[in-house]
Coordinates of N, CA and C and ligand atoms in Angstrom, one line a residue:
X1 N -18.2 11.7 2.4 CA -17.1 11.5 1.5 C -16.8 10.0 1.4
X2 N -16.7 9.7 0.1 CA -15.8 8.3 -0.3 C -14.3 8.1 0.0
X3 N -14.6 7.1 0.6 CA -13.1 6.7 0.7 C -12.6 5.0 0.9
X4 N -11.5 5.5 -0.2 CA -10.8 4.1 -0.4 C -9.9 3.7 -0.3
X5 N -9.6 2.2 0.3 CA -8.5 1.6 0.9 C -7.7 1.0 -0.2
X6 N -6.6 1.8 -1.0 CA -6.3 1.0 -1.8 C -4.7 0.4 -1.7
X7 N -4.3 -0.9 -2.8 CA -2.9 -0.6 -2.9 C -2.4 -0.5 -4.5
X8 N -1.7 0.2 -5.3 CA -1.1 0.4 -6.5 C -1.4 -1.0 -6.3
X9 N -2.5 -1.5 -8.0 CA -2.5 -2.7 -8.9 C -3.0 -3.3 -8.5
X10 N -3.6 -3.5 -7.0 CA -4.1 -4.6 -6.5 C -5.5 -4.4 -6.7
X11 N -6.3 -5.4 -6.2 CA -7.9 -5.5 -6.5 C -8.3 -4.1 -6.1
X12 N -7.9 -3.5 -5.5 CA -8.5 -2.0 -5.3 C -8.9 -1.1 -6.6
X13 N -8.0 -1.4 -8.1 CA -7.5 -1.0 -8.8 C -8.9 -0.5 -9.3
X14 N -10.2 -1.9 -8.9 CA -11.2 -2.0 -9.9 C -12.1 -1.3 -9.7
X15 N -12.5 -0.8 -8.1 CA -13.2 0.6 -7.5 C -12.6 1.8 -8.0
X16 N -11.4 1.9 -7.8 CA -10.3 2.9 -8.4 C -10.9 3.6 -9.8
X17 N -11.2 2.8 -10.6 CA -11.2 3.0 -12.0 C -12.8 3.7 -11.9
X18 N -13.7 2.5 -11.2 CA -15.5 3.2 -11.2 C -15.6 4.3 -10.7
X19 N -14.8 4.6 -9.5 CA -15.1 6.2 -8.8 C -14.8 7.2 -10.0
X20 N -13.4 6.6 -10.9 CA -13.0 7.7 -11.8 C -14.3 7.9 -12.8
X21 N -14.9 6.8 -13.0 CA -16.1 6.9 -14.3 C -17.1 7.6 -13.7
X22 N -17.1 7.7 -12.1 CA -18.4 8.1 -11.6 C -18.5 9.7 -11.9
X23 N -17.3 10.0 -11.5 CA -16.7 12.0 -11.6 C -17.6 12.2 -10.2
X24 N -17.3 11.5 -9.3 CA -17.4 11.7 -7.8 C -16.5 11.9 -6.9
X25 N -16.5 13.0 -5.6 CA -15.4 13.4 -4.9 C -15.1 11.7 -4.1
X26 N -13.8 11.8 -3.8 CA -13.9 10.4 -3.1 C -11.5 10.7 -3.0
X27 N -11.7 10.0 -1.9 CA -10.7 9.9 -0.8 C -9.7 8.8 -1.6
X28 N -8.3 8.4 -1.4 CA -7.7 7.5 -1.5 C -6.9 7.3 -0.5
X29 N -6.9 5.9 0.6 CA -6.1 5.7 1.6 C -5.2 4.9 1.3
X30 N -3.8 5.2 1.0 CA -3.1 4.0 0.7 C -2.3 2.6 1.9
X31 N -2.7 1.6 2.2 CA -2.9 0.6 2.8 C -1.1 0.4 2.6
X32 N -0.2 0.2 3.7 CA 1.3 -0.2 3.3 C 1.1 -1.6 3.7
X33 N 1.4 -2.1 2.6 CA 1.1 -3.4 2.4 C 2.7 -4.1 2.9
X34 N 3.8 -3.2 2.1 CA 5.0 -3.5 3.0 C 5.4 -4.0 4.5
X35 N 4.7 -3.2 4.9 CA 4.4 -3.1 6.4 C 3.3 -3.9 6.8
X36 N 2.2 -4.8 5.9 CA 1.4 -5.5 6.1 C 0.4 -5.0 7.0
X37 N 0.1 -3.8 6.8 CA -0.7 -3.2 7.3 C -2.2 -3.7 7.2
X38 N -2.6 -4.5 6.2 CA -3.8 -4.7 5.9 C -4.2 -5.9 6.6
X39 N -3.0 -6.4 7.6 CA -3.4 -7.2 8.8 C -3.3 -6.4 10.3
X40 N -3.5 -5.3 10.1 CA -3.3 -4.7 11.6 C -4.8 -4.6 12.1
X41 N -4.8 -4.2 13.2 CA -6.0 -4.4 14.3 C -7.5 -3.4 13.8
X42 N -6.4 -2.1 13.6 CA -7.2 -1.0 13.0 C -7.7 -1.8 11.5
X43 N -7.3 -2.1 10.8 CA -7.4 -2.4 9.1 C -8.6 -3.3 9.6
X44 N -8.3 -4.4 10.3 CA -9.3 -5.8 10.8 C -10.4 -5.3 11.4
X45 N -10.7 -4.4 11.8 CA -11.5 -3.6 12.4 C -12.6 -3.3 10.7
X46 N -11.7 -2.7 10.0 CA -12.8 -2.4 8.8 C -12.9 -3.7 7.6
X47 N -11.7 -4.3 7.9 CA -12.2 -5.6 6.9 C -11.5 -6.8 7.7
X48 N -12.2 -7.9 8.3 CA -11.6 -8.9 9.2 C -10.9 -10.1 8.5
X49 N -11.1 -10.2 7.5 CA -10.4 -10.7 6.3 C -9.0 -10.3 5.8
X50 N -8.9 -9.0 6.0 CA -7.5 -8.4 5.8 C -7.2 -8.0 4.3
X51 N -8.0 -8.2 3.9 CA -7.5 -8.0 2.4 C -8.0 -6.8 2.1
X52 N -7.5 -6.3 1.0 CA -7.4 -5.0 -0.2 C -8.7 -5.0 -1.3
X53 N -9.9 -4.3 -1.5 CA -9.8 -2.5 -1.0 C -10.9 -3.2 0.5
X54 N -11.2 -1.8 0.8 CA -12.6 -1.3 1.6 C -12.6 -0.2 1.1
X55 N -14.3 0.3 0.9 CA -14.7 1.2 0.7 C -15.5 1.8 2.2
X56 N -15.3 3.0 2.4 CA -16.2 3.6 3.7 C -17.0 4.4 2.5
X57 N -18.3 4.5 2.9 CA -19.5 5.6 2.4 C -20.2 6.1 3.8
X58 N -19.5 6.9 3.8 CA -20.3 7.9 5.6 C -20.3 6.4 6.4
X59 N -21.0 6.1 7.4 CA -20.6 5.2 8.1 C -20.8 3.6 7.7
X60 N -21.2 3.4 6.4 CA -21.0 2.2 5.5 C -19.2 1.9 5.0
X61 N -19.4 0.9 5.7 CA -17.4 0.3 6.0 C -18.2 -1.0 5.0
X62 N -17.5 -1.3 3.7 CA -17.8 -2.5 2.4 C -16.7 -3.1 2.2
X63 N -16.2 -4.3 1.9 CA -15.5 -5.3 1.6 C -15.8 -5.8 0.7
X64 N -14.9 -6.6 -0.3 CA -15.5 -7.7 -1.5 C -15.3 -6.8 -2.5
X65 N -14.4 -7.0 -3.4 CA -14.1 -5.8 -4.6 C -16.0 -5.4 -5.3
X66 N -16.4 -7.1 -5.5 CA -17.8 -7.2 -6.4 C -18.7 -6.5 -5.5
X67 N -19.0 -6.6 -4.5 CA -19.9 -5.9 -3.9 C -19.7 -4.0 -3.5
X68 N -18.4 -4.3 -3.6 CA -18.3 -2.3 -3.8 C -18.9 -1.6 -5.2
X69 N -18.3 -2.8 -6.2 CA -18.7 -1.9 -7.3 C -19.9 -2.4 -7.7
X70 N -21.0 -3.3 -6.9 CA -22.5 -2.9 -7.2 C -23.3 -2.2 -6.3
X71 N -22.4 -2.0 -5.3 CA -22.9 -1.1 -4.8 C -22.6 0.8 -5.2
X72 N -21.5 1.1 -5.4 CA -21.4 2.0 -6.2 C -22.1 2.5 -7.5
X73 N -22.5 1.6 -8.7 CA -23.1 1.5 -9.7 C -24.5 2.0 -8.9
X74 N -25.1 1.7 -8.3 CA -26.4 2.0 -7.6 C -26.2 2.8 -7.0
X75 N -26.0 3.5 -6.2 CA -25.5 4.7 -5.4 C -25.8 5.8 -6.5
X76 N -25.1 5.5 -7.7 CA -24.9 6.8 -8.5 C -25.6 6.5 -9.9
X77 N -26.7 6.3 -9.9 CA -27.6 5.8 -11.1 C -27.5 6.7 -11.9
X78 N -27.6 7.8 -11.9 CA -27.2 9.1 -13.2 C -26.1 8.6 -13.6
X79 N -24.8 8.0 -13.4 CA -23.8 7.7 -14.3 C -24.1 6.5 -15.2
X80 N -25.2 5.8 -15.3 CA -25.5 4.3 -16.2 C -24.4 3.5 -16.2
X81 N -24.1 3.2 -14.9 CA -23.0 2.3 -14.8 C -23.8 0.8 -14.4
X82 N -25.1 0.4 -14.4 CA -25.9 -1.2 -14.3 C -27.0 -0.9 -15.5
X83 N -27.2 -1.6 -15.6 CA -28.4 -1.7 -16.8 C -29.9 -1.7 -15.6
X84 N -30.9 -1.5 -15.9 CA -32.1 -1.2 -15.4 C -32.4 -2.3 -14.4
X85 N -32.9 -1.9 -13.6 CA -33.4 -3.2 -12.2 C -34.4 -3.8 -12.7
X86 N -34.1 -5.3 -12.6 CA -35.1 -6.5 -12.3 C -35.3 -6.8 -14.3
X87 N -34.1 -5.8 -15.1 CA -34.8 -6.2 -16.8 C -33.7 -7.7 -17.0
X88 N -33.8 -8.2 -18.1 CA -32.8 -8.7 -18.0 C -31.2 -9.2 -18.0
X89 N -31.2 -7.3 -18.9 CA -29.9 -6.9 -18.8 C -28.9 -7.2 -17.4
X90 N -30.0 -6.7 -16.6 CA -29.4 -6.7 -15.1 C -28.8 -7.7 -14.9
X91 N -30.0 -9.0 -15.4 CA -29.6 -10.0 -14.7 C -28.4 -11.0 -15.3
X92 N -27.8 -10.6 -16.5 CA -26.9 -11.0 -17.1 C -25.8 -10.1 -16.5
X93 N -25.8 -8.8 -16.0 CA -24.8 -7.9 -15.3 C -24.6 -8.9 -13.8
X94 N -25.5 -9.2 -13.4 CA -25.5 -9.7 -12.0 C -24.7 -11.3 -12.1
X95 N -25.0 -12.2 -13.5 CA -24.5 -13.3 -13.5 C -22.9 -12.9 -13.8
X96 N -22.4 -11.9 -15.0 CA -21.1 -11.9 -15.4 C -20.2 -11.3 -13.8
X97 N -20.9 -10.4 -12.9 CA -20.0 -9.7 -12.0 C -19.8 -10.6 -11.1
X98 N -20.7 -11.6 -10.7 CA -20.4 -12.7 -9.6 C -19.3 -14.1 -10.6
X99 N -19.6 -13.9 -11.6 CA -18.7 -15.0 -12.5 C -17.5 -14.5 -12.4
X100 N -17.3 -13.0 -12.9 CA -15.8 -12.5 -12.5 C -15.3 -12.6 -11.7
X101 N -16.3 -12.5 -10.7 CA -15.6 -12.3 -9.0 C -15.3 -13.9 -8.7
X102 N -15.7 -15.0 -8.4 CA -15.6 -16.0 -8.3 C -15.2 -17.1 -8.4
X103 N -15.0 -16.4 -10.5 CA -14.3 -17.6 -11.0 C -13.0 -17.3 -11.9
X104 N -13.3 -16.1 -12.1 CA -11.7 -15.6 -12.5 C -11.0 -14.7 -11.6
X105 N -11.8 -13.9 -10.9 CA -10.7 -13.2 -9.6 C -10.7 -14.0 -9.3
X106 N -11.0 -15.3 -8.4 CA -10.9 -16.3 -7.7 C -9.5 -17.0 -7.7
X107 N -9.2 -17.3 -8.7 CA -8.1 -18.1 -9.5 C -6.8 -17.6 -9.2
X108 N -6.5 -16.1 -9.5 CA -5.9 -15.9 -9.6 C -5.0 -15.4 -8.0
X109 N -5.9 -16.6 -7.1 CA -5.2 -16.1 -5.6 C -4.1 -17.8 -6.0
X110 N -4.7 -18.4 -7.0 CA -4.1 -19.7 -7.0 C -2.7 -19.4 -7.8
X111 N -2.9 -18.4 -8.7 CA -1.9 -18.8 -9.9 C -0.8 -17.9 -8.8
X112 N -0.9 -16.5 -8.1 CA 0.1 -16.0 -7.8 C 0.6 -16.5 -6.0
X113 N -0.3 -17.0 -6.1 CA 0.5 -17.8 -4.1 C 0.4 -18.9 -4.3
X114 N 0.9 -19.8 -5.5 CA 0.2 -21.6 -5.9 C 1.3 -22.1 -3.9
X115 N 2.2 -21.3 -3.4 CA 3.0 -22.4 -2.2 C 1.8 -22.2 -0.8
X116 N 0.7 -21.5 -1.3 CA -0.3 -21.8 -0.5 C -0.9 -23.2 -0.4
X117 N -1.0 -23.6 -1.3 CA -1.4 -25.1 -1.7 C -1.0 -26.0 -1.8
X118 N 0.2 -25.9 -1.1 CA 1.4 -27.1 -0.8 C 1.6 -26.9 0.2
X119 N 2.5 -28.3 0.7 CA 3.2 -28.3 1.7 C 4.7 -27.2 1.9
X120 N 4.8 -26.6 3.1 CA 6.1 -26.0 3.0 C 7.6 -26.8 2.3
X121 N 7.7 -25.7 1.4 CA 9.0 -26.6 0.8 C 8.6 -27.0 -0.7
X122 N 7.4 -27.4 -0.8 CA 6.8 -28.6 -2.0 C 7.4 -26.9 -3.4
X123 N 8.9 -27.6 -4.0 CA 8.8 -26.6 -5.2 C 8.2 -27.3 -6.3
X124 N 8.4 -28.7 -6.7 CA 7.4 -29.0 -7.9 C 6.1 -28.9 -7.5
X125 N 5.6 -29.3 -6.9 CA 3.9 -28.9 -6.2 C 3.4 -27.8 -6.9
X126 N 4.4 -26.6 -6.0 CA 3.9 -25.2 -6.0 C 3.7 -25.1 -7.9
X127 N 5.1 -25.3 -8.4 CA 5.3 -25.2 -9.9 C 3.8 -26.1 -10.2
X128 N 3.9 -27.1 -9.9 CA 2.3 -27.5 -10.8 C 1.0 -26.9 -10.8
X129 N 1.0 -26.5 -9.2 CA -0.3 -25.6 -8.5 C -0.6 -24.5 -9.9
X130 N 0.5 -23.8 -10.0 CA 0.7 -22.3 -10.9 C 0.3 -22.9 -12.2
X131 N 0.9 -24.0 -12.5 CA 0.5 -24.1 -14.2 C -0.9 -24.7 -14.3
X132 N -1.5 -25.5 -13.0 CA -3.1 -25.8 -13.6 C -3.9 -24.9 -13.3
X133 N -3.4 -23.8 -12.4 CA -3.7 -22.6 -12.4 C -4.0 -21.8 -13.9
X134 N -3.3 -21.4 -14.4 CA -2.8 -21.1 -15.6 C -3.7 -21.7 -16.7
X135 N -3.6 -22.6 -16.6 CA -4.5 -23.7 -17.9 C -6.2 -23.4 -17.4
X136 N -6.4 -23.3 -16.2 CA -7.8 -22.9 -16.1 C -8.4 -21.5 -16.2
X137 N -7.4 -20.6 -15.9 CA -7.4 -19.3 -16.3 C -7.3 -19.2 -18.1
X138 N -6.6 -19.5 -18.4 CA -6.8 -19.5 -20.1 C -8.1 -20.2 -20.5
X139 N -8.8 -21.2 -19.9 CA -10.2 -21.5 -20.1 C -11.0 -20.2 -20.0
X140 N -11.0 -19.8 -18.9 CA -11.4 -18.6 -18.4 C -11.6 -17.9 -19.6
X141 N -10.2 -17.1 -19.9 CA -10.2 -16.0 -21.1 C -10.7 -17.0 -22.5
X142 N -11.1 -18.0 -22.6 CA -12.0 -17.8 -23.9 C -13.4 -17.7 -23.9
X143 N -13.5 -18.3 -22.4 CA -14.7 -18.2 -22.4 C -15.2 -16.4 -22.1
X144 N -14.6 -15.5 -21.9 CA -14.4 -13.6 -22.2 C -14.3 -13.5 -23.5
X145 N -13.5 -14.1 -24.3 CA -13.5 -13.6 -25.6 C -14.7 -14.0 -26.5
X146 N -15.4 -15.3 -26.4 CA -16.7 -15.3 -26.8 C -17.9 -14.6 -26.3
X147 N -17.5 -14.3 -24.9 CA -19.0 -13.3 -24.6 C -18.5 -11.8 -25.2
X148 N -17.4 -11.6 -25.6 CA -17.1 -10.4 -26.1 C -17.7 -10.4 -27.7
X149 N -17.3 -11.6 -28.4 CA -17.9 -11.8 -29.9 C -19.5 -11.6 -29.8
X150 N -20.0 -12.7 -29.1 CA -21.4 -12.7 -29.7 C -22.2 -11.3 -28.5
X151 N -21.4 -10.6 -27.5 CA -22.2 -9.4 -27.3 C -22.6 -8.6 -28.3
X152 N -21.5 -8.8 -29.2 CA -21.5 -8.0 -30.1 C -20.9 -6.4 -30.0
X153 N -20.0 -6.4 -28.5 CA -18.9 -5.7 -28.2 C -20.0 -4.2 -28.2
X154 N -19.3 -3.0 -27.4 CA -17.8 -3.2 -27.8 C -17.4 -3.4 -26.5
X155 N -18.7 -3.6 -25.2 CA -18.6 -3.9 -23.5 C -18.7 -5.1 -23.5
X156 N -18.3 -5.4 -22.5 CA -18.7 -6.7 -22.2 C -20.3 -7.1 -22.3
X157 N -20.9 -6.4 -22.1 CA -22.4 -6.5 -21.7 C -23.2 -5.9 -23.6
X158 N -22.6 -5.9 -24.1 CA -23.1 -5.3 -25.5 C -22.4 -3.8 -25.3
X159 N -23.7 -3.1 -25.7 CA -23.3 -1.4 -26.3 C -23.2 -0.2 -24.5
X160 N -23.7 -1.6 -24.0 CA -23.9 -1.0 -22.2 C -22.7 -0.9 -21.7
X161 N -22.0 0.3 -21.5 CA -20.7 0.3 -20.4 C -20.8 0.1 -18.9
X162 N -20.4 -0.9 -18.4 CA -21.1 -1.1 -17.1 C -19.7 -1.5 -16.0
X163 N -20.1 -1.1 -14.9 CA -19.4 -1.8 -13.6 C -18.6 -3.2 -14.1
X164 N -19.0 -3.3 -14.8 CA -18.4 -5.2 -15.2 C -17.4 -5.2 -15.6
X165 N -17.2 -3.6 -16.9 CA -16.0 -3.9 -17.8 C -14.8 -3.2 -16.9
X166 N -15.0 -2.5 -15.9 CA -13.9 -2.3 -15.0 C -13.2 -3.6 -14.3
X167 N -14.2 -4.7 -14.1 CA -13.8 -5.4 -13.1 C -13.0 -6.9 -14.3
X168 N -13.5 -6.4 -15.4 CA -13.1 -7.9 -16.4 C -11.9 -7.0 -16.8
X169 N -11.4 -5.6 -17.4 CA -10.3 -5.1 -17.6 C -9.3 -5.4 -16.9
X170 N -9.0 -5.1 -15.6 CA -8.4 -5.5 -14.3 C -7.8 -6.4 -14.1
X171 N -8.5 -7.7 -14.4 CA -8.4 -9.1 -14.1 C -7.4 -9.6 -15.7
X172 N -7.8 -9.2 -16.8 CA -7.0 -8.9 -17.7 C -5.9 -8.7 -18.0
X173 N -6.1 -7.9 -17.4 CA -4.0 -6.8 -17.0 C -3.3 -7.8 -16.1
X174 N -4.4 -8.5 -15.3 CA -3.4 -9.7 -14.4 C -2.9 -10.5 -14.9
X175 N -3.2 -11.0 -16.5 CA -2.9 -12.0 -17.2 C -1.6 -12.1 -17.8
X176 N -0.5 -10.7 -17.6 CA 0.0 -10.1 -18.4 C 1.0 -11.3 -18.3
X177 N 1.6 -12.1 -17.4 CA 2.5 -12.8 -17.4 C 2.4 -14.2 -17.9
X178 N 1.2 -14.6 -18.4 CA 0.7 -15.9 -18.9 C 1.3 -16.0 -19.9
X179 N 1.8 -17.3 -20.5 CA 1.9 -17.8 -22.2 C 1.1 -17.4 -23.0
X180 N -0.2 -17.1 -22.2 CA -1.2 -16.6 -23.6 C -2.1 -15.6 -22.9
X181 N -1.5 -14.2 -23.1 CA -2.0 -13.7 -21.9 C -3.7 -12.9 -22.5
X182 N -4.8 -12.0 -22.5 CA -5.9 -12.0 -22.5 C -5.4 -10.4 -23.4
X183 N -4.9 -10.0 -23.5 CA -4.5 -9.0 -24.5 C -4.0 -9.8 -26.0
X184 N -3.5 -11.2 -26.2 CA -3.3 -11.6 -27.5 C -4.3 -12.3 -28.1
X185 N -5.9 -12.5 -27.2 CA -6.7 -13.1 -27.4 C -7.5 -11.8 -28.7
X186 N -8.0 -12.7 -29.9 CA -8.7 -11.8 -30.7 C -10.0 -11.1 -30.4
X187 N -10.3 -10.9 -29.2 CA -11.5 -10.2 -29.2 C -11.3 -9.5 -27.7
X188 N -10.5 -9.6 -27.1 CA -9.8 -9.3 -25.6 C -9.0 -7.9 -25.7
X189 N -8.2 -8.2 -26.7 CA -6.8 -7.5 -27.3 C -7.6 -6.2 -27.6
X190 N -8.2 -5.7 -28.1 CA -8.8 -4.7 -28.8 C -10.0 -4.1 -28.0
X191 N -10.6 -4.9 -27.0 CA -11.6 -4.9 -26.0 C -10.4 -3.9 -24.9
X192 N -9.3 -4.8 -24.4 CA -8.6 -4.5 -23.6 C -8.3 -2.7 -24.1
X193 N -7.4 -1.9 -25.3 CA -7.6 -1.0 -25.9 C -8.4 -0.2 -25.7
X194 N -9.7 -0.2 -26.2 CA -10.5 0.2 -25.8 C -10.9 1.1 -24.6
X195 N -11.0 0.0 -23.9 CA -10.6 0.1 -22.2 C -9.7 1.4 -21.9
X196 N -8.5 0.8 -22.0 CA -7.5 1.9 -22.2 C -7.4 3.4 -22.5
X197 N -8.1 3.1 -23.3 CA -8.6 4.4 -24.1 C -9.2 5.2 -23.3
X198 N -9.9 4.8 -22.2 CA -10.8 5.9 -21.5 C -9.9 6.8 -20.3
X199 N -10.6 8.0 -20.2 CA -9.9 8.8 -19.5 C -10.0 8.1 -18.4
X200 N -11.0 7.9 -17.6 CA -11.4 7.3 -16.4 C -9.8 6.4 -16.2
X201 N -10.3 5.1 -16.7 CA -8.9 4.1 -16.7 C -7.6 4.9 -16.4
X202 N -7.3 6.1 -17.8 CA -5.5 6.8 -17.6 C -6.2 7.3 -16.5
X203 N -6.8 7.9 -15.9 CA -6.4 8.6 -14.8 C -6.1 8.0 -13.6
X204 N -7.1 6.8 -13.3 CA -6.6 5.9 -12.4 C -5.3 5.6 -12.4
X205 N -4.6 4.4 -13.3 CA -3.3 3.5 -13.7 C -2.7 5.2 -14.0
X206 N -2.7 6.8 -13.7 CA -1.9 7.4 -13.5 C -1.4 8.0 -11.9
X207 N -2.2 7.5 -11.5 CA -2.7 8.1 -9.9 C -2.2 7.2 -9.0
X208 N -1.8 5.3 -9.5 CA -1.3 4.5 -8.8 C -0.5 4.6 -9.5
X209 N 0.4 5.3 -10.6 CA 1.9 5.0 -11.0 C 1.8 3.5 -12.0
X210 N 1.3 3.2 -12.4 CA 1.1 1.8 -13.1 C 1.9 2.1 -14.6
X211 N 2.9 1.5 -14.5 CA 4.2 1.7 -15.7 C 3.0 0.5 -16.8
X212 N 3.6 0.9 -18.2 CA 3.1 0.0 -19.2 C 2.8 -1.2 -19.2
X213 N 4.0 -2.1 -18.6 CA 3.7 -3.0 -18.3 C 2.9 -3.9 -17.3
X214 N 2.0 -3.1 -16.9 CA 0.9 -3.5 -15.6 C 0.5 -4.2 -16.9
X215 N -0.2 -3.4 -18.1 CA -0.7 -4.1 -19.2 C -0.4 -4.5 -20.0
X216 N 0.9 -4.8 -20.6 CA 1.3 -5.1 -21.7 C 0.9 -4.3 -22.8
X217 N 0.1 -3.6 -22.9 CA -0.6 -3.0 -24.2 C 0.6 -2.6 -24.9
X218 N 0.2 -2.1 -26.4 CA 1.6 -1.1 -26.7 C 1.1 0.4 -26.7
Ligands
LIG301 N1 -12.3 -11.4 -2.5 C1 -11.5 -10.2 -2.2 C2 -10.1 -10.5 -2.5 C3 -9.2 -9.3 -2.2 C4 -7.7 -9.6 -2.3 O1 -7.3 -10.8 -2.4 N2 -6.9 -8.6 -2.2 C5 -5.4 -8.8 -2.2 C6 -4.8 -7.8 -3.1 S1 -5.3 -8.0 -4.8 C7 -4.9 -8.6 -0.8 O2 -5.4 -7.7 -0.1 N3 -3.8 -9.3 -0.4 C8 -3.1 -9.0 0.8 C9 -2.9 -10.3 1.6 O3 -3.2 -11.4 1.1 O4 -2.5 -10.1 2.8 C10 -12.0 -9.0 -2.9 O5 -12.5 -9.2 -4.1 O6 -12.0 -7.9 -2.4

């Protein structure tokens, strides 16, 4: 049995959504993050980093949002969730999921904890931390909205639905609070939709409770 460590909205969201695409039996453990559970002895035991999700697969205990969902995508090849091994679709799947992971999930540990990166106390700091945060994430989303143009849509990857557009949807919806958030962007907005649209997605963002505004969509 699958099973996952998740919390409503958090990076877990993005396994969350692949299991739903997979139509595979699989577990949901919810992690009280209230209670900061995802630093307790037991939790550190399956991820020593502490953070949100882990995936167990029989006695495979996984960490790293990106590495669950390439490993998932492979596990269950009948659903065509990676483009073919070693072509080099793949390897443009392989470049955008580590770009995701890296350089836009990456970021946004900056934009939502910027008093990590100050000194205790520092409020203009923190305030600047979040806005160059901010300004480099909107880099970010244009550089999404041109690989969405010239793929030629309507996935991120072209006509291939893949592991990737769970994990770029996701990261998306986190944008929701930005001045220019990745839903008003012209090739994002409709991309994001899309998205939306699939049962997989409602069923997830119904299963964690995720009110409208997780997305902004209308
Ligand atoms: N690189 C990790 C990042 C995971 C991550 O930062 N998870 C957040 C939730 S979105 C978390 O667990 N935060 C709890 C904490 O910082 O204690 C991954 O992709 O799995």
């Amino acid at each position: 049995m699958l099973s996952l460590h998740y919390h409503p909205s958090d990076a877990s969201l993005i396994p969350h959504i692949l299991l739903e695409e997979l139509a595979v039996p699989f577990e949901l453990k919810r992690v009280d993050r209230a209670n900061n559970a995802q630093k307790s002895p037991a939790y550190l035991k399956l991820n020593p980093n502490g953070l949100i999700p882990v995936l167990e697969d029989g006695d495979l205990v996984l960490y790293e949002t990106a590495a669950i969902l390439l490993h998932l995508a492979d596990r269950f090849p009948q659903a065509g969730l990676a483009p073919a091994l070693a072509s080099d679709a793949r390897a443009h799947y392989y470049k955008w999921m580590l770009w995701l992971s890296n350089t836009f999930q990456a970021d946004f540990k900056t934009f939502y904890y910027p008093q990590r990166y100050v000194a205790e106390g520092n409020v203009s700091g923190t305030a600047e931390v979040k806005a160059l945060a901010e300004q480099r994430l909107n880099g970010v989303l244009n550089q999404l909205d041109a690989q969405l143009q010239n793929s030629g849509g309507p996935w991120l990857l072209g006509s291939h639905y893949s592991a990737a557009d769970c994990l770029a949807f996701v990261l998306c919806c986190w944008t929701r609070g930005f001045a220019r958030p990745a839903r008003a962007l012209p090739h994002l907005g409709p991309y994001m939709q899309r998205m939306l649209a699939r049962p997989a997605v409602q069923r997830a963002l119904a299963t964690e409770q995720l009110p409208p505004s997780f997305h902004g969509l209308a």
